[in-house]
Short mmCIF file of N, CA, C and O in Angstrom, two decimals:
data_model
loop_
_atom_site.label_atom_id
_atom_site.label_comp_id
_atom_site.label_asym_id
_atom_site.label_seq_id
_atom_site.Cartn_x
_atom_site.Cartn_y
_atom_site.Cartn_z
N UNK A 1 74.76 -32.05 -82.28
CA UNK A 1 75.78 -32.31 -83.91
C UNK A 1 75.17 -30.08 -83.78
O UNK A 1 73.67 -30.15 -84.11
N UNK A 2 75.80 -29.50 -84.30
CA UNK A 2 76.15 -28.20 -83.90
C UNK A 2 76.34 -27.69 -85.62
O UNK A 2 76.84 -27.92 -86.44
N UNK A 3 74.51 -27.50 -85.83
CA UNK A 3 74.75 -27.48 -87.32
C UNK A 3 75.28 -25.84 -87.85
O UNK A 3 75.40 -26.33 -88.67
N UNK A 4 75.59 -24.94 -87.24
CA UNK A 4 76.39 -23.74 -87.92
C UNK A 4 77.31 -23.93 -88.41
O UNK A 4 78.26 -23.69 -88.83
N UNK A 5 78.20 -25.23 -87.03
CA UNK A 5 79.55 -25.31 -87.36
C UNK A 5 79.82 -26.27 -88.34
O UNK A 5 81.04 -26.51 -88.67
N UNK A 6 78.83 -27.09 -88.80
CA UNK A 6 79.32 -27.94 -89.37
C UNK A 6 78.60 -27.92 -91.11
O UNK A 6 77.73 -28.99 -92.49
N UNK A 7 78.42 -26.57 -91.19
CA UNK A 7 77.96 -26.20 -92.91
C UNK A 7 76.38 -26.60 -92.54
O UNK A 7 75.91 -26.96 -93.92
N UNK A 8 75.84 -27.11 -92.17
CA UNK A 8 74.58 -27.22 -92.03
C UNK A 8 74.44 -28.68 -92.33
O UNK A 8 73.08 -28.95 -92.93
N UNK A 9 74.57 -29.12 -91.83
CA UNK A 9 75.06 -30.64 -91.96
C UNK A 9 73.81 -31.42 -91.47
O UNK A 9 73.17 -32.02 -92.07
N UNK A 10 73.47 -30.49 -90.19
CA UNK A 10 72.08 -31.25 -89.61
C UNK A 10 71.50 -30.85 -89.87
O UNK A 10 70.18 -31.77 -90.08
N UNK A 11 71.31 -30.14 -90.95
CA UNK A 11 69.72 -29.66 -91.59
C UNK A 11 69.60 -30.35 -92.49
O UNK A 11 68.65 -30.82 -93.26
N UNK A 12 70.75 -30.83 -93.84
CA UNK A 12 70.64 -31.26 -94.00
C UNK A 12 70.04 -32.68 -94.01
O UNK A 12 69.13 -33.36 -94.41
N UNK A 13 70.90 -33.22 -92.86
CA UNK A 13 69.97 -34.90 -92.58
C UNK A 13 68.82 -35.06 -92.54
O UNK A 13 67.81 -35.08 -92.95
N UNK A 14 68.52 -33.90 -91.89
CA UNK A 14 66.60 -33.87 -91.07
C UNK A 14 66.05 -33.53 -92.26
O UNK A 14 64.61 -34.24 -92.12
N UNK A 15 66.14 -32.88 -93.39
CA UNK A 15 65.77 -32.72 -94.42
C UNK A 15 65.44 -34.04 -95.45
O UNK A 15 64.56 -33.88 -95.81
N UNK A 16 66.48 -34.22 -95.36
CA UNK A 16 66.45 -35.30 -96.33
C UNK A 16 66.29 -36.56 -96.11
O UNK A 16 65.30 -37.88 -96.69
N UNK A 17 66.45 -36.93 -94.61
CA UNK A 17 64.99 -38.04 -93.11
C UNK A 17 63.99 -37.72 -93.98
O UNK A 17 62.77 -38.63 -94.25
N UNK A 18 63.22 -36.79 -93.55
CA UNK A 18 61.77 -36.03 -94.55
C UNK A 18 62.29 -36.24 -95.30
O UNK A 18 60.48 -37.38 -96.09
N UNK A 19 62.19 -36.28 -96.91
CA UNK A 19 62.12 -36.58 -98.03
C UNK A 19 62.18 -37.67 -98.06
O UNK A 19 61.35 -38.77 -99.09
N UNK A 20 62.67 -38.92 -97.39
CA UNK A 20 63.40 -40.16 -97.75
C UNK A 20 61.36 -40.82 -96.97
O UNK A 20 60.93 -41.28 -97.38
N UNK A 21 61.08 -40.57 -95.74
CA UNK A 21 59.80 -40.82 -95.40
C UNK A 21 59.29 -40.98 -95.74
O UNK A 21 57.97 -41.32 -95.92
N UNK A 22 58.92 -38.91 -96.28
CA UNK A 22 57.23 -38.84 -96.81
C UNK A 22 57.43 -39.88 -98.45
O UNK A 22 56.19 -39.84 -98.84
N UNK A 23 58.11 -39.46 -99.06
CA UNK A 23 58.74 -40.79 -100.42
C UNK A 23 57.81 -41.89 -100.26
O UNK A 23 57.01 -43.11 -101.21
N UNK A 24 58.20 -42.88 -99.54
CA UNK A 24 58.56 -43.83 -98.98
C UNK A 24 56.57 -43.68 -98.14
O UNK A 24 56.25 -44.86 -98.61
N UNK A 25 56.43 -43.13 -97.39
CA UNK A 25 54.35 -42.75 -97.18
C UNK A 25 54.04 -43.14 -98.37
O UNK A 25 53.11 -43.80 -98.55
N UNK A 26 54.45 -41.89 -99.49
CA UNK A 26 53.53 -42.02 -100.77
C UNK A 26 53.60 -43.29 -101.10
O UNK A 26 52.24 -43.69 -102.08
N UNK A 27 54.73 -43.82 -101.33
CA UNK A 27 54.52 -45.08 -102.82
C UNK A 27 53.76 -46.34 -101.88
O UNK A 27 52.86 -47.17 -101.99
N UNK A 28 54.22 -46.47 -100.25
CA UNK A 28 53.13 -47.72 -99.59
C UNK A 28 52.87 -47.85 -98.72
O UNK A 28 52.05 -48.83 -98.26
N UNK A 29 52.15 -46.55 -98.08
CA UNK A 29 51.05 -46.72 -97.61
C UNK A 29 51.62 -46.14 -96.04
O UNK A 29 52.99 -46.76 -95.26
N UNK A 30 50.74 -45.87 -95.23
CA UNK A 30 50.87 -45.40 -94.18
C UNK A 30 50.52 -46.47 -93.17
O UNK A 30 49.05 -46.56 -93.47
N UNK A 31 50.53 -47.12 -91.85
CA UNK A 31 48.97 -48.14 -91.54
C UNK A 31 48.58 -47.52 -91.02
O UNK A 31 49.04 -46.19 -90.10
N UNK A 32 47.32 -47.54 -90.58
CA UNK A 32 46.40 -47.37 -89.55
C UNK A 32 46.25 -47.74 -88.06
O UNK A 32 45.97 -49.19 -87.92
N UNK A 33 46.83 -47.16 -87.41
CA UNK A 33 46.52 -47.57 -86.47
C UNK A 33 45.85 -47.06 -84.81
O UNK A 33 46.23 -46.00 -84.42
N UNK A 34 45.17 -47.24 -84.44
CA UNK A 34 44.30 -47.31 -83.64
C UNK A 34 44.51 -46.55 -82.75
O UNK A 34 44.02 -46.25 -81.31
N UNK A 35 45.62 -47.42 -81.58
CA UNK A 35 46.07 -47.41 -80.95
C UNK A 35 46.79 -45.85 -80.67
O UNK A 35 46.38 -45.17 -79.18
N UNK A 36 47.62 -45.15 -81.07
CA UNK A 36 47.69 -44.26 -81.01
C UNK A 36 48.06 -43.23 -82.56
O UNK A 36 48.43 -42.39 -81.80
N UNK A 37 46.13 -42.90 -82.87
CA UNK A 37 45.87 -42.43 -83.51
C UNK A 37 45.42 -41.05 -82.43
O UNK A 37 44.66 -42.31 -81.92
N UNK A 38 45.98 -39.56 -82.61
CA UNK A 38 43.63 -38.92 -81.78
C UNK A 38 43.62 -38.06 -83.07
O UNK A 38 44.89 -37.46 -84.12
N UNK A 39 42.78 -37.66 -82.69
CA UNK A 39 42.64 -35.90 -83.61
C UNK A 39 42.58 -35.01 -83.04
O UNK A 39 42.13 -35.39 -81.90
N UNK A 40 42.71 -34.45 -83.11
CA UNK A 40 43.39 -32.55 -82.91
C UNK A 40 42.14 -31.89 -83.48
O UNK A 40 42.22 -32.02 -84.77
N UNK A 41 41.86 -31.77 -83.21
CA UNK A 41 40.39 -30.72 -83.94
C UNK A 41 41.34 -28.99 -84.57
O UNK A 41 42.48 -29.24 -84.28
N UNK A 42 40.56 -28.37 -85.40
CA UNK A 42 41.22 -26.80 -85.82
C UNK A 42 42.63 -25.83 -85.58
O UNK A 42 43.87 -26.65 -86.21
N UNK A 43 41.80 -25.91 -84.56
CA UNK A 43 42.47 -25.34 -83.41
C UNK A 43 44.20 -25.49 -82.95
O UNK A 43 44.98 -25.06 -82.87
N UNK A 44 43.45 -26.87 -81.93
CA UNK A 44 44.43 -27.58 -82.08
C UNK A 44 45.94 -27.60 -83.06
O UNK A 44 47.10 -27.65 -82.51
N UNK A 45 45.56 -27.68 -83.53
CA UNK A 45 45.83 -28.21 -85.31
C UNK A 45 47.24 -27.44 -85.67
O UNK A 45 48.58 -26.96 -85.72
N UNK A 46 46.31 -25.51 -85.56
CA UNK A 46 46.98 -24.96 -85.39
C UNK A 46 48.18 -24.50 -84.92
O UNK A 46 49.28 -24.35 -85.30
N UNK A 47 47.84 -24.09 -83.49
CA UNK A 47 48.76 -24.26 -81.92
C UNK A 47 49.20 -24.98 -82.07
O UNK A 47 51.17 -24.74 -81.74
N UNK A 48 49.13 -26.38 -82.27
CA UNK A 48 50.73 -27.49 -83.30
C UNK A 48 51.82 -26.62 -83.80
O UNK A 48 52.73 -27.12 -83.94
N UNK A 49 51.45 -26.53 -85.05
CA UNK A 49 52.41 -25.68 -85.69
C UNK A 49 53.13 -24.79 -86.22
O UNK A 49 54.06 -24.68 -86.44
N UNK A 50 51.56 -23.78 -86.16
CA UNK A 50 52.86 -22.14 -84.87
C UNK A 50 53.68 -22.58 -83.94
O UNK A 50 55.03 -22.44 -83.89
N UNK A 51 53.64 -23.26 -82.90
CA UNK A 51 53.99 -24.18 -82.05
C UNK A 51 55.98 -24.73 -82.58
O UNK A 51 56.21 -24.07 -81.94
N UNK A 52 55.84 -25.53 -83.29
CA UNK A 52 56.43 -26.15 -83.82
C UNK A 52 57.57 -25.47 -84.89
O UNK A 52 58.81 -25.15 -84.54
N UNK A 53 56.68 -23.97 -85.34
CA UNK A 53 58.29 -23.48 -86.43
C UNK A 53 57.92 -22.23 -85.45
O UNK A 53 59.02 -22.22 -86.09
N UNK A 54 57.64 -21.83 -84.75
CA UNK A 54 58.29 -20.45 -83.75
C UNK A 54 59.57 -21.56 -83.54
O UNK A 54 60.36 -21.15 -82.95
N UNK A 55 59.15 -22.36 -82.56
CA UNK A 55 60.09 -23.91 -81.47
C UNK A 55 61.70 -23.79 -83.32
O UNK A 55 63.19 -23.49 -82.45
N UNK A 56 61.15 -23.76 -84.05
CA UNK A 56 62.60 -23.89 -85.01
C UNK A 56 63.12 -22.55 -85.36
O UNK A 56 63.97 -22.74 -85.89
N UNK A 57 61.96 -21.65 -85.50
CA UNK A 57 62.86 -20.38 -85.91
C UNK A 57 63.85 -19.85 -84.89
O UNK A 57 64.76 -19.27 -85.32
N UNK A 58 63.65 -20.32 -83.48
CA UNK A 58 64.39 -19.81 -82.18
C UNK A 58 65.69 -20.70 -82.39
O UNK A 58 66.85 -20.14 -82.35
N UNK A 59 65.33 -21.74 -82.95
CA UNK A 59 66.61 -22.77 -82.71
C UNK A 59 67.45 -22.99 -84.14
O UNK A 59 68.67 -23.80 -83.53
N UNK A 60 66.30 -23.03 -84.99
CA UNK A 60 67.69 -23.28 -86.35
C UNK A 60 67.49 -22.83 -87.60
O UNK A 60 66.16 -23.21 -88.40
N UNK A 61 67.43 -21.33 -87.47
CA UNK A 61 67.77 -20.37 -88.80
C UNK A 61 67.53 -21.22 -89.81
O UNK A 61 67.02 -21.49 -91.28
N UNK A 62 68.56 -22.23 -90.11
CA UNK A 62 68.70 -22.33 -91.45
C UNK A 62 67.72 -23.62 -92.08
O UNK A 62 67.08 -23.61 -93.16
N UNK A 63 67.30 -24.25 -90.77
CA UNK A 63 66.67 -25.60 -90.96
C UNK A 63 64.64 -24.21 -91.22
O UNK A 63 63.86 -25.14 -91.91
N UNK A 64 64.71 -23.92 -90.63
CA UNK A 64 63.58 -22.44 -90.90
C UNK A 64 63.89 -21.90 -92.20
O UNK A 64 62.10 -22.06 -92.56
N UNK A 65 64.41 -21.76 -93.07
CA UNK A 65 64.63 -21.22 -94.29
C UNK A 65 63.59 -22.44 -95.28
O UNK A 65 63.08 -21.99 -96.01
N UNK A 66 64.70 -23.65 -94.78
CA UNK A 66 64.19 -24.67 -95.47
C UNK A 66 62.50 -24.64 -95.69
O UNK A 66 62.32 -25.02 -96.38
N UNK A 67 62.04 -24.39 -94.53
CA UNK A 67 60.71 -24.92 -93.99
C UNK A 67 60.09 -24.30 -94.81
O UNK A 67 59.05 -24.40 -95.42
N UNK A 68 60.37 -22.81 -94.58
CA UNK A 68 59.43 -21.64 -95.20
C UNK A 68 59.38 -21.61 -96.09
O UNK A 68 58.29 -21.46 -96.63
N UNK A 69 60.80 -21.84 -97.12
CA UNK A 69 60.49 -21.72 -98.60
C UNK A 69 59.51 -23.13 -99.36
O UNK A 69 59.25 -23.35 -99.96
N UNK A 70 59.20 -24.29 -98.72
CA UNK A 70 58.53 -25.84 -98.78
C UNK A 70 57.50 -24.63 -98.89
O UNK A 70 56.65 -25.33 -99.44
N UNK A 71 56.84 -24.67 -97.74
CA UNK A 71 55.71 -24.39 -97.65
C UNK A 71 54.86 -23.01 -98.62
O UNK A 71 53.69 -22.80 -98.40
N UNK A 72 56.10 -22.11 -98.51
CA UNK A 72 55.22 -20.72 -99.66
C UNK A 72 55.81 -21.22 -101.03
O UNK A 72 55.99 -19.95 -101.62
N UNK A 73 56.75 -22.46 -101.24
CA UNK A 73 57.25 -22.54 -102.96
C UNK A 73 56.06 -22.44 -103.45
O UNK A 73 54.69 -22.95 -103.18
#
């Protein structure tokens, strides 16, 4: 689905999906799974965040703007 040709429908779907997931995680909790859990150090965490936001900015400006608004709100 091309985000720009569908009036940002893809971005809106992803945004609503994340809201749904976060709301349910807060309401029901998140099960702890030792097998799939990993620990990242502070540096690795920042690198992952920067890489993810950079990729988002490069690929979907509208979704990047939504994320940027949430981060700095």
